[in-house]
Short mmCIF file of C-alpha atoms in Angstrom, two decimals:
data_model
loop_
_atom_site.label_atom_id
_atom_site.label_comp_id
_atom_site.label_asym_id
_atom_site.label_seq_id
_atom_site.Cartn_x
_atom_site.Cartn_y
_atom_site.Cartn_z
CA MET R 24 65.97 -79.59 87.63
CA GLY R 25 62.21 -79.68 87.02
CA GLY R 26 59.28 -79.82 89.46
CA GLY R 27 59.59 -83.63 89.65
CA GLU R 28 63.25 -83.45 90.92
CA LEU R 29 62.51 -80.69 93.33
CA GLY R 30 59.58 -82.76 94.70
CA LEU R 31 61.79 -85.77 95.04
CA LEU R 32 64.42 -83.86 96.90
CA GLU R 33 61.94 -82.41 99.28
CA LEU R 34 60.39 -85.83 99.95
CA ALA R 35 63.79 -87.45 100.50
CA GLY R 36 64.68 -84.70 103.00
CA GLU R 37 61.49 -85.15 104.93
CA LEU R 38 62.09 -88.94 104.98
CA ASP R 39 65.64 -88.39 106.28
CA HIS R 40 64.45 -85.95 108.96
CA ARG R 41 62.08 -88.65 110.08
CA GLY R 42 64.95 -91.21 110.39
CA LEU R 43 63.87 -93.38 107.43
CA GLN R 44 67.38 -93.26 105.90
CA PRO R 45 66.64 -92.80 102.17
CA VAL R 46 69.29 -93.85 99.73
CA VAL R 47 68.97 -91.82 96.53
CA ALA R 48 70.19 -93.50 93.29
CA VAL R 49 70.68 -91.33 90.35
CA PRO R 50 71.99 -92.15 86.71
CA GLY R 51 74.84 -89.73 86.90
CA GLU R 52 76.44 -86.54 88.31
CA GLY R 53 74.74 -83.25 87.83
CA ASP R 54 72.52 -80.65 89.64
CA PHE R 55 70.32 -83.20 91.19
CA ALA R 56 73.08 -85.27 92.70
CA ASP R 57 74.82 -82.04 93.88
CA ALA R 58 71.60 -80.86 95.52
CA ALA R 59 70.98 -84.18 97.22
CA ARG R 60 74.57 -84.19 98.63
CA ASP R 61 74.06 -80.59 99.78
CA ALA R 62 70.99 -81.82 101.69
CA LYS R 63 73.17 -84.49 103.39
CA LEU R 64 71.40 -87.33 101.64
CA ASP R 65 73.14 -90.73 100.83
CA VAL R 66 73.63 -90.44 96.93
CA ARG R 67 74.68 -93.43 94.81
CA ILE R 68 75.49 -93.07 91.13
CA ILE R 69 73.99 -95.79 89.09
CA PRO R 70 74.53 -96.24 85.37
CA GLU R 71 71.73 -95.47 83.13
CA ALA R 72 71.87 -98.75 80.85
CA LEU R 73 69.23 -101.06 82.24
CA PRO R 74 71.03 -104.37 82.64
CA ASP R 75 73.96 -102.63 84.42
CA ALA R 76 71.64 -100.44 86.40
CA ALA R 77 69.65 -103.40 87.65
CA ARG R 78 72.88 -105.19 88.65
CA ARG R 79 74.29 -102.12 90.58
CA LEU R 80 70.84 -101.58 92.26
CA ARG R 81 70.60 -105.11 93.45
CA PRO R 82 72.63 -104.87 96.54
CA LEU R 83 70.95 -101.56 97.61
CA ALA R 84 67.57 -103.17 97.18
CA ALA R 85 68.65 -106.19 99.20
CA GLU R 86 69.52 -103.85 102.06
CA ALA R 87 66.28 -101.80 101.78
CA GLU R 88 62.77 -102.54 103.11
CA LEU R 89 61.22 -100.84 100.06
CA VAL R 90 62.09 -99.50 96.67
CA HIS R 91 60.60 -96.15 95.41
CA ALA R 92 61.00 -95.56 91.75
CA THR R 93 60.22 -92.49 89.59
CA GLY R 94 60.34 -92.56 85.83
CA ALA R 95 59.74 -95.52 83.51
CA ARG R 96 63.52 -96.38 83.17
CA GLY R 97 63.94 -96.25 86.99
CA LEU R 98 60.91 -98.46 87.44
CA MET R 99 62.19 -101.15 85.10
CA ALA R 100 65.61 -101.11 86.63
CA ALA R 101 64.09 -101.31 90.07
CA PHE R 102 61.83 -104.14 89.17
CA MET R 103 64.83 -106.18 87.71
CA ALA R 104 66.86 -105.43 90.86
CA ARG R 105 64.35 -105.36 93.66
CA ALA R 106 65.22 -108.61 95.41
CA HIS R 107 61.53 -109.30 96.21
CA LYS R 108 61.12 -106.04 98.10
CA PRO R 109 57.88 -103.89 97.88
CA LEU R 110 58.21 -101.52 94.80
CA ILE R 111 56.44 -98.28 94.39
CA TRP R 112 56.24 -96.27 91.14
CA HIS R 113 55.71 -92.58 91.74
CA VAL R 114 54.02 -90.97 88.71
CA ARG R 115 53.69 -87.20 88.13
CA VAL R 116 52.77 -87.12 84.44
CA ALA R 117 49.09 -87.36 83.38
CA SER R 118 49.69 -88.08 79.72
CA ARG R 119 49.35 -91.85 78.92
CA ASP R 120 52.36 -93.69 77.58
CA LYS R 121 52.30 -96.53 75.15
CA MET R 122 54.29 -98.55 77.60
CA ASP R 123 51.64 -98.16 80.39
CA PRO R 124 50.10 -101.59 79.98
CA PHE R 125 53.41 -103.17 80.63
CA LEU R 126 54.73 -100.65 83.16
CA MET R 127 51.67 -100.85 85.43
CA ARG R 128 52.14 -104.59 86.04
CA LEU R 129 55.64 -104.00 87.66
CA PRO R 130 54.93 -102.14 90.94
CA ASP R 131 53.03 -103.16 94.03
CA LEU R 132 51.65 -99.62 94.21
CA VAL R 133 51.39 -96.57 92.00
CA ILE R 134 51.46 -93.18 93.77
CA ALA R 135 49.94 -90.57 91.55
CA ASN R 136 50.31 -86.82 92.20
CA SER R 137 46.60 -86.14 91.24
CA ARG R 138 43.37 -87.80 90.39
CA ALA R 139 44.01 -86.63 86.86
CA THR R 140 47.29 -88.56 86.82
CA ALA R 141 45.55 -91.60 88.42
CA GLN R 142 43.19 -91.77 85.55
CA ARG R 143 46.09 -92.92 83.39
CA PHE R 144 45.73 -96.29 85.16
CA ALA R 145 42.03 -96.26 85.89
CA GLY R 146 40.86 -99.83 86.87
CA ARG R 147 44.13 -101.48 85.83
CA ALA R 148 46.57 -100.87 88.72
CA ARG R 149 46.61 -100.24 92.40
CA VAL R 150 46.83 -96.50 92.68
CA ARG R 151 46.95 -94.05 95.64
CA VAL R 152 46.72 -90.29 95.05
CA ILE R 153 49.04 -88.18 97.16
CA TYR R 154 49.36 -84.55 96.20
CA ASN R 155 52.89 -83.11 95.69
CA GLY R 156 54.53 -81.37 98.59
CA VAL R 157 55.48 -77.73 97.96
CA ARG R 158 57.37 -75.79 100.60
CA GLU R 159 56.54 -72.32 101.81
CA PRO R 160 58.49 -69.67 100.02
CA ARG R 161 61.43 -67.99 101.64
CA PRO R 162 62.26 -64.33 101.12
CA ALA R 163 64.66 -64.08 98.22
CA PRO R 164 68.01 -62.39 99.23
CA ILE R 165 67.88 -60.38 95.95
CA PRO R 166 64.65 -59.32 94.26
CA LEU R 167 63.99 -59.66 90.66
CA PRO R 168 64.87 -56.59 88.52
CA LEU R 169 61.25 -55.54 87.95
CA LEU R 170 59.88 -52.21 86.82
CA PRO R 171 58.78 -49.95 89.78
CA ASP R 172 55.12 -49.16 90.09
CA SER R 173 54.06 -51.92 87.58
CA ARG R 174 51.57 -54.71 87.77
CA ARG R 175 53.55 -58.00 87.20
CA ILE R 176 52.18 -60.97 85.29
CA GLY R 177 54.33 -64.12 85.72
CA VAL R 178 54.52 -67.00 83.19
CA ILE R 179 56.71 -69.70 84.75
CA GLY R 180 57.76 -73.04 83.22
CA ARG R 181 59.91 -74.72 80.70
CA MET R 182 59.07 -73.53 77.25
CA THR R 183 57.77 -76.62 75.65
CA PRO R 184 54.69 -77.24 73.39
CA GLU R 185 52.46 -78.64 76.19
CA LYS R 186 52.97 -75.52 78.37
CA GLY R 187 51.01 -73.43 75.95
CA HIS R 188 53.27 -70.35 75.73
CA LEU R 189 52.45 -69.74 71.98
CA ASP R 190 48.68 -69.51 72.74
CA LEU R 191 49.47 -66.89 75.40
CA VAL R 192 52.00 -64.59 73.76
CA PRO R 193 49.52 -62.75 71.29
CA VAL R 194 47.20 -62.31 74.31
CA LEU R 195 49.96 -60.66 76.35
CA GLY R 196 50.72 -58.42 73.35
CA GLU R 197 47.11 -57.29 73.49
CA VAL R 198 47.34 -56.73 77.21
CA LEU R 199 50.41 -54.59 76.74
CA GLU R 200 48.79 -52.52 74.04
CA ARG R 201 45.87 -51.85 76.31
CA ARG R 202 47.74 -50.98 79.46
CA SER R 203 51.11 -49.25 79.98
CA ASP R 204 51.46 -50.15 83.78
CA ILE R 205 51.92 -53.94 83.18
CA GLN R 206 55.14 -55.92 83.04
CA ILE R 207 55.27 -59.51 81.79
CA VAL R 208 57.88 -61.73 83.50
CA PHE R 209 58.91 -65.05 81.73
CA ALA R 210 60.91 -67.65 83.89
CA GLY R 211 61.98 -71.09 82.77
CA ASP R 212 64.15 -72.89 80.25
CA ASP R 213 63.84 -70.88 77.11
CA SER R 214 65.93 -73.00 74.70
CA GLY R 215 64.45 -74.23 71.47
CA ARG R 216 61.97 -72.69 69.03
CA ILE R 217 59.37 -71.58 71.62
CA GLY R 218 62.08 -69.87 73.61
CA ASP R 219 63.05 -68.10 70.37
CA ALA R 220 59.53 -66.89 69.95
CA ILE R 221 59.48 -65.53 73.58
CA ARG R 222 62.82 -63.81 72.93
CA ALA R 223 61.58 -62.11 69.89
CA PHE R 224 58.45 -61.01 71.72
CA ALA R 225 60.52 -59.65 74.61
CA ASP R 226 62.96 -57.80 72.14
CA SER R 227 59.95 -56.14 70.45
CA ARG R 228 58.44 -54.92 73.72
CA GLY R 229 61.46 -53.60 75.53
CA PRO R 230 61.35 -53.32 79.41
CA SER R 231 57.65 -54.25 79.43
CA VAL R 232 58.76 -57.92 79.00
CA LEU R 233 61.42 -59.43 81.28
CA ARG R 234 62.86 -62.76 80.18
CA LEU R 235 64.76 -64.42 83.13
CA GLY R 236 65.56 -67.80 81.82
CA VAL R 237 66.19 -70.50 84.48
CA VAL R 238 66.04 -69.10 88.13
CA ASP R 239 67.01 -71.66 90.70
CA ASN R 240 64.96 -70.21 93.53
CA MET R 241 62.01 -68.86 91.43
CA ALA R 242 59.57 -70.21 94.03
CA ASP R 243 60.91 -67.64 96.39
CA HIS R 244 60.34 -64.85 93.83
CA VAL R 245 56.56 -65.61 92.94
CA GLY R 246 55.47 -63.34 95.75
CA GLU R 247 56.93 -60.44 93.84
CA LEU R 248 54.32 -61.01 91.16
CA ASP R 249 50.69 -59.82 91.12
CA LEU R 250 49.34 -62.58 89.02
CA VAL R 251 50.54 -65.97 87.60
CA VAL R 252 49.08 -67.19 84.27
CA ILE R 253 49.34 -70.83 83.31
CA PRO R 254 48.24 -71.65 79.77
CA SER R 255 49.19 -75.40 79.91
CA LEU R 256 47.46 -77.82 77.72
CA VAL R 257 48.14 -80.68 80.07
CA GLU R 258 49.30 -80.91 83.61
CA GLY R 259 49.55 -83.74 86.11
CA PHE R 260 49.71 -81.42 89.01
CA SER R 261 51.34 -77.97 88.33
CA ARG R 262 53.94 -77.08 90.94
CA VAL R 263 53.84 -73.48 89.67
CA ALA R 264 50.16 -73.14 90.63
CA ALA R 265 50.81 -74.58 94.11
CA GLU R 266 53.78 -72.25 94.53
CA ALA R 267 51.56 -69.33 93.67
CA LEU R 268 49.01 -70.33 96.25
CA ARG R 269 51.73 -70.73 98.83
CA SER R 270 52.97 -67.30 97.96
CA GLY R 271 49.57 -65.66 98.20
CA VAL R 272 49.45 -64.86 94.41
CA ASN R 273 46.33 -65.29 92.29
CA VAL R 274 46.32 -67.64 89.34
CA LEU R 275 44.60 -67.82 86.07
CA ALA R 276 44.94 -71.15 84.23
CA ARG R 277 43.52 -73.42 81.60
CA ARG R 278 40.97 -75.78 83.12
CA VAL R 279 42.94 -79.00 82.54
CA GLY R 280 44.35 -82.02 84.44
CA GLY R 281 45.71 -81.56 87.80
CA LEU R 282 45.29 -77.79 87.70
CA ILE R 283 41.59 -78.39 88.35
CA GLU R 284 42.44 -80.02 91.67
CA VAL R 285 45.26 -77.63 92.70
CA LEU R 286 42.91 -74.62 92.13
CA SER R 287 39.58 -76.06 92.96
CA PRO R 288 39.06 -73.93 96.11
CA LEU R 289 39.31 -70.78 94.19
CA SER R 290 36.17 -69.10 92.92
CA ASP R 291 37.01 -68.74 89.22
CA PRO R 292 40.67 -69.18 88.39
CA TRP R 293 39.97 -70.26 84.75
CA LEU R 294 41.07 -68.69 81.40
CA PRO R 295 37.92 -68.53 79.19
CA ASP R 296 37.54 -71.29 76.62
CA ASP R 297 37.52 -68.56 74.03
CA ARG R 298 41.11 -67.23 73.76
CA ARG R 299 39.74 -63.97 72.50
CA SER R 300 38.54 -63.24 76.00
CA TRP R 301 41.79 -64.04 77.73
CA ALA R 302 43.14 -60.48 77.73
CA ASP R 303 39.89 -59.24 79.36
CA ALA R 304 40.14 -61.84 82.08
CA ILE R 305 43.82 -61.13 82.78
CA ILE R 306 43.23 -57.38 83.15
CA ARG R 307 40.12 -57.93 85.26
CA GLU R 308 42.01 -60.20 87.60
CA LEU R 309 44.82 -57.74 87.96
CA ASP R 310 42.48 -54.85 88.74
CA SER R 311 40.13 -56.91 90.99
CA PRO R 312 41.91 -59.88 92.63
CA SER R 313 39.59 -62.72 93.35
CA HIS R 314 41.17 -63.66 96.65
CA THR R 315 43.31 -62.02 99.24
CA SER R 316 46.96 -63.23 99.90
CA GLU R 317 45.92 -64.84 103.10
CA GLU R 318 43.14 -66.78 101.61
CA LEU R 319 45.48 -68.12 98.87
CA LYS R 320 48.14 -69.24 101.40
CA GLY R 321 45.43 -70.95 103.38
CA TYR R 322 44.42 -72.97 100.21
CA GLY R 323 48.10 -73.71 99.48
CA ALA R 324 48.58 -75.22 102.93
CA ARG R 325 47.10 -78.38 101.56
CA PHE R 326 50.47 -79.00 99.69
CA ASP R 327 52.67 -78.72 102.83
CA PRO R 328 55.75 -81.14 102.32
CA GLY R 329 55.09 -82.68 105.75
CA ARG R 330 51.54 -83.74 104.73
CA HIS R 331 52.91 -85.22 101.48
CA ALA R 332 55.44 -87.17 103.42
CA ASP R 333 52.74 -88.41 105.79
CA GLY R 334 50.89 -89.91 102.86
CA VAL R 335 54.02 -91.51 101.36
CA VAL R 336 55.08 -93.02 104.72
CA GLN R 337 51.53 -94.44 105.21
CA ALA R 338 51.96 -96.09 101.81
CA TYR R 339 55.39 -97.44 102.73
CA GLU R 340 54.06 -98.97 105.99
CA SER R 341 51.09 -100.52 104.33
CA LEU R 342 53.37 -102.24 101.74
CA VAL R 343 55.98 -103.30 104.22
CA ARG R 344 53.49 -104.83 106.62
CA SER R 345 51.78 -106.81 103.88
CA SER R 346 55.01 -107.97 102.16
CA PRO R 347 56.15 -111.46 103.08
CA PRO R 348 59.73 -111.75 104.35
CA ALA R 349 62.32 -111.95 101.55
#
């Protein structure tokens, strides 16, 4: 599961806690359905093919006061099935899609996870910005297998081109050549060619590079790191950045998309425009952290899941009040 799925689970749990009785419709069995059931949520399996999905969703929509969709396919199925109920499309990706001119006409309201994501629909749809909720970390029962007495740099996220790993790897090689007291920790899905490059880099550096793959509770381990580096080329929000703040860990990131909003309270959390200066910036931040742990946790409190749910519930109430009876 990615950040979007985790955010949706947390939101559904908050809504259930408030007595709103969410029904979670998913296109098949898997980790998300299992996690939703573990959270005691009402889970319905709906086929992925659009006509059949719409038909199966229709009786659920008829019983609901409102339909909350995520993803383009879910939005289209919900629109076809919604039985004249208010429809929200929750968007977490800042990159424009060629289908946007069509998709933006379907919902009554778009919820965007940042102003950067909202720009995708600027002036062409009714949009409300509600930042993602990210829970406070819990102490992990078993710590990561880290080198003792090392300074730990975390690079967390699935290894896909937009995450910028390949720009960062040569820089981290330079960092390790200059300092023997640093360990690099990669976490996230490392399948594919970028994962192969990370694997080769780790193999060439021995214990100075730790490759973890997917760690289900990685958010609870972020506090074991000294610095998180986010080289993403595009981000609608960046859950990893918010998790670092909530864990009290400093961040260096590219100045792009939703990262600008998540990290805006920090004094200078940006990787330089010139990649030749990245190694200097990383070492400087390790040696002289820009913020204390308590300062960072205070900034991260903006993303409390309860605050996120407050915004979503307000959006629900405004739509339901303004919607004519079915």
